[in-house]
Short mmCIF file of C-alpha atoms in Angstrom, two decimals:
data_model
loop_
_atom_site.label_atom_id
_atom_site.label_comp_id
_atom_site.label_asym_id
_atom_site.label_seq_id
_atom_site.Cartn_x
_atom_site.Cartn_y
_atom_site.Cartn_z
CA UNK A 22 -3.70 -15.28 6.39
CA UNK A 23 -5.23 -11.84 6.30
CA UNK A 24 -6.47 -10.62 9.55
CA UNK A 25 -7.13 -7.22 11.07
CA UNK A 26 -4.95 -4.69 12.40
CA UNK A 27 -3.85 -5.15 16.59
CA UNK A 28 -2.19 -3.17 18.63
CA UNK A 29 1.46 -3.53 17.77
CA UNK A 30 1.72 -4.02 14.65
CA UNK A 31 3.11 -0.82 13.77
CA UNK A 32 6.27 -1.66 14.48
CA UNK A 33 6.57 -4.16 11.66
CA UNK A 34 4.51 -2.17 9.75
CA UNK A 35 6.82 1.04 10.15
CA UNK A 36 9.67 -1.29 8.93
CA UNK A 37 7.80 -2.75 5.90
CA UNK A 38 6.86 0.65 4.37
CA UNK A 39 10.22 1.66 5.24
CA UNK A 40 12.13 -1.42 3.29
CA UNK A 41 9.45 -1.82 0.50
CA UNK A 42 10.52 1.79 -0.55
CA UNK A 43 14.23 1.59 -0.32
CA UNK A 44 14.51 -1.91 -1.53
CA UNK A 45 11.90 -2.42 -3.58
CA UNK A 46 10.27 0.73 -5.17
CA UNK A 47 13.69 2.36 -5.55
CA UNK A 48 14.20 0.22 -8.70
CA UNK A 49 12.10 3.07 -10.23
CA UNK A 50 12.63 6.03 -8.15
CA UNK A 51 15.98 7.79 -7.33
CA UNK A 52 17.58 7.37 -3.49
CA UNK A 53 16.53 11.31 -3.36
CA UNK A 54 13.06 10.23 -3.87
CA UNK A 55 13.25 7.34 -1.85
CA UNK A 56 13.94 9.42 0.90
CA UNK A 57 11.60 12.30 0.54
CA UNK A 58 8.97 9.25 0.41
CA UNK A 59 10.00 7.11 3.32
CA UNK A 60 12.75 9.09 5.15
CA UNK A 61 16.26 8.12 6.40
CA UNK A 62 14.85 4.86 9.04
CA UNK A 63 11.39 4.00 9.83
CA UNK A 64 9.55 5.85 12.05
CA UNK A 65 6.77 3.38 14.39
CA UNK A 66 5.65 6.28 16.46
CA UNK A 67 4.21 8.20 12.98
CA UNK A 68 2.65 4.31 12.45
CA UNK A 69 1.33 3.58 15.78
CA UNK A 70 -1.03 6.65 14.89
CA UNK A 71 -1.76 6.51 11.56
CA UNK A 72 -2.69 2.59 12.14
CA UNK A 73 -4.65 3.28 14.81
CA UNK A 74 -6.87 5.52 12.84
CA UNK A 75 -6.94 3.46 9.29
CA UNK A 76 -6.60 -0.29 11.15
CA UNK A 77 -4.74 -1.58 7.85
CA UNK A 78 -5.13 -5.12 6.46
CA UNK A 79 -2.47 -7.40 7.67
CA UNK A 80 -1.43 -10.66 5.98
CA UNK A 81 0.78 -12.92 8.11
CA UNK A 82 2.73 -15.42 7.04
CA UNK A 83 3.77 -18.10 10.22
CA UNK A 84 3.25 -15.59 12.52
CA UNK A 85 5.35 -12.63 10.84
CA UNK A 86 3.93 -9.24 9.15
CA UNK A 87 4.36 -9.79 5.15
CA UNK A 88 2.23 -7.14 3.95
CA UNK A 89 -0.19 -4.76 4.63
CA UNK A 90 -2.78 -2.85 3.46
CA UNK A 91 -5.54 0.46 4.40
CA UNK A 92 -8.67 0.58 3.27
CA UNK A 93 -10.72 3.69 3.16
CA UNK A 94 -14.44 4.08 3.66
CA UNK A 95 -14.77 5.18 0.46
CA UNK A 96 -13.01 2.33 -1.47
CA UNK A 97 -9.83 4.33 -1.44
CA UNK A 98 -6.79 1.97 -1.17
CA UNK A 99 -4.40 4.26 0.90
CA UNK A 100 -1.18 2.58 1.77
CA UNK A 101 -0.11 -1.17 0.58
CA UNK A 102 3.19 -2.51 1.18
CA UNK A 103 4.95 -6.13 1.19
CA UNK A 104 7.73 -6.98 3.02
CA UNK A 105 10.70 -7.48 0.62
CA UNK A 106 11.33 -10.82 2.14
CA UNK A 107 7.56 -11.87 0.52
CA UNK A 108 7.54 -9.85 -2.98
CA UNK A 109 6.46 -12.22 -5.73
CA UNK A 110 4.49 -14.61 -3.52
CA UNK A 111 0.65 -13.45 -4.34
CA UNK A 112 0.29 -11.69 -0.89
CA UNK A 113 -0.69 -8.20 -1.98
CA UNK A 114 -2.74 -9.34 -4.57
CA UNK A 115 -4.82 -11.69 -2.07
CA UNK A 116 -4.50 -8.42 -0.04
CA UNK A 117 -6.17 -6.54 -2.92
CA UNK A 118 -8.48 -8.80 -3.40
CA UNK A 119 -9.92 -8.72 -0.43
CA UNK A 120 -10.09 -5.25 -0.40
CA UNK A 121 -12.21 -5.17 -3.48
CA UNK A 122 -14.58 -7.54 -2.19
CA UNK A 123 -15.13 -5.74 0.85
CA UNK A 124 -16.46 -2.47 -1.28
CA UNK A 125 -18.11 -4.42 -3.58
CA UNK A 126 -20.13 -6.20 -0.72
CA UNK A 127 -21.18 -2.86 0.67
CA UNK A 128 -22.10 -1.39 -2.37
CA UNK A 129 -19.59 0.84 -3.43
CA UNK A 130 -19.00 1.11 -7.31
CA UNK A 131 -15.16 1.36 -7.50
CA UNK A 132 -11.86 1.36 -5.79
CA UNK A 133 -9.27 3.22 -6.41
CA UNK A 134 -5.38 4.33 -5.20
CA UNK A 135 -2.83 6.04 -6.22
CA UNK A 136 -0.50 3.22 -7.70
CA UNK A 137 3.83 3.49 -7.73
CA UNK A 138 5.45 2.68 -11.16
CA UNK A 139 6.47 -0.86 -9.42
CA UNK A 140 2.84 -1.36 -8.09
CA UNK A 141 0.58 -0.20 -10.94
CA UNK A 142 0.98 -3.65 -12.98
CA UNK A 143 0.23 -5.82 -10.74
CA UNK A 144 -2.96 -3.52 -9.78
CA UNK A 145 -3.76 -4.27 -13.87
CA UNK A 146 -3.49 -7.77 -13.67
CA UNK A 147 -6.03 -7.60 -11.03
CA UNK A 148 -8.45 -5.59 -13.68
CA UNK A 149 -7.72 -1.88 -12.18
CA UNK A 150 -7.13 0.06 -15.26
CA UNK A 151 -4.79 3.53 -14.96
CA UNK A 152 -6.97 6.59 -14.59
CA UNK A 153 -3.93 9.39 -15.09
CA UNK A 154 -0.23 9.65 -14.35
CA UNK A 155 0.01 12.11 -11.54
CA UNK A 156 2.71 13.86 -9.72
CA UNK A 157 2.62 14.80 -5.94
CA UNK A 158 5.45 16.41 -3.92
CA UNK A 159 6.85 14.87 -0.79
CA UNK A 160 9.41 17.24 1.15
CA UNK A 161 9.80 19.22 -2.15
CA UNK A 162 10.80 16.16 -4.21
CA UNK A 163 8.51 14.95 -7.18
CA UNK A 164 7.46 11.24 -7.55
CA UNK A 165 5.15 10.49 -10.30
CA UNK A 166 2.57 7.36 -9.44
CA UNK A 167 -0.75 6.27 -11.30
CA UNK A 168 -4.38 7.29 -10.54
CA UNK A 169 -5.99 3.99 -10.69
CA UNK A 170 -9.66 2.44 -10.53
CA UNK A 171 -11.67 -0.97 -10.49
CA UNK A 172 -15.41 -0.29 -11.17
CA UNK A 173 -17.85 -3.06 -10.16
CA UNK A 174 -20.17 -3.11 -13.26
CA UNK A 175 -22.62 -5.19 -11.53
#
């Protein structure tokens, strides 16, 4: 079920960005990037104000945090993250989805993100088609993700 950010959640969410990095993305990034990216343990108190300002996307499954997702004004997808215990079950891409339809509804001709190597095919399969490859620096460590964009040709 997809619902709305509440007060709390950034605890769970804090630990999902944390464990989707070192357990999931770091099957295409190096520990040292890993760590530049998500540091050494997750941090809620960073989360309790960044969610409070962007009010993610949450998708719950039986009452736990699976995934999550922020959602800019401007049809920017900022940060999306599953819960390693729910990778491969369709969440982020209902998460996407919804997303999409959201900017679409209000008008907006595309959405875009910045895409990791382990996220940028399953943003294709969902029609988002790979802008540039572009490199950003986190603590003086380069990662390399993928400029992406879904334009609503209607």
């Amino acid at each position: 079920m997809i619902r709305n950010f509440q007060p709390g959640d950034h605890e769970a969410i804090a630990t999902i960005y944390h464990r989707a990095i070192h357990e999931i993305a770091s099957r295409a990034y190096t520990p040292e990037q890993c760590h530049a990216w998500a540091g050494e343990k997750p941090d809620p108190e960073r989360w309790k104000a960044r969610c409070e300002l962007k009010r993610p996307f949450i998708y719950e499954v039986n009452g736990e945090i699976a995934g999550f997702l922020e959602l800019d004004t401007d049809g920017h997808i900022d940060c999306a993250y599953i819960n390693p215990d729910h990778q491969r079950q369709g969440i982020m891409s209902r998460l996407v989805r919804h997303a999409v339809s959201i900017c679409f509804s209000f008008g907006l001709k595309r959405v875009h993100t910045e895409a990791s190597h382990c996220a940028q095919p399953m943003f294709e399969k969902l029609g988002f088609g790979t802008v540039l490859e572009n490199r950003v620096t986190i603590r003086g460590v380069e990662l390399l993700n993928y400029k992406m964009e879904l334009r609503n040709e209607t």
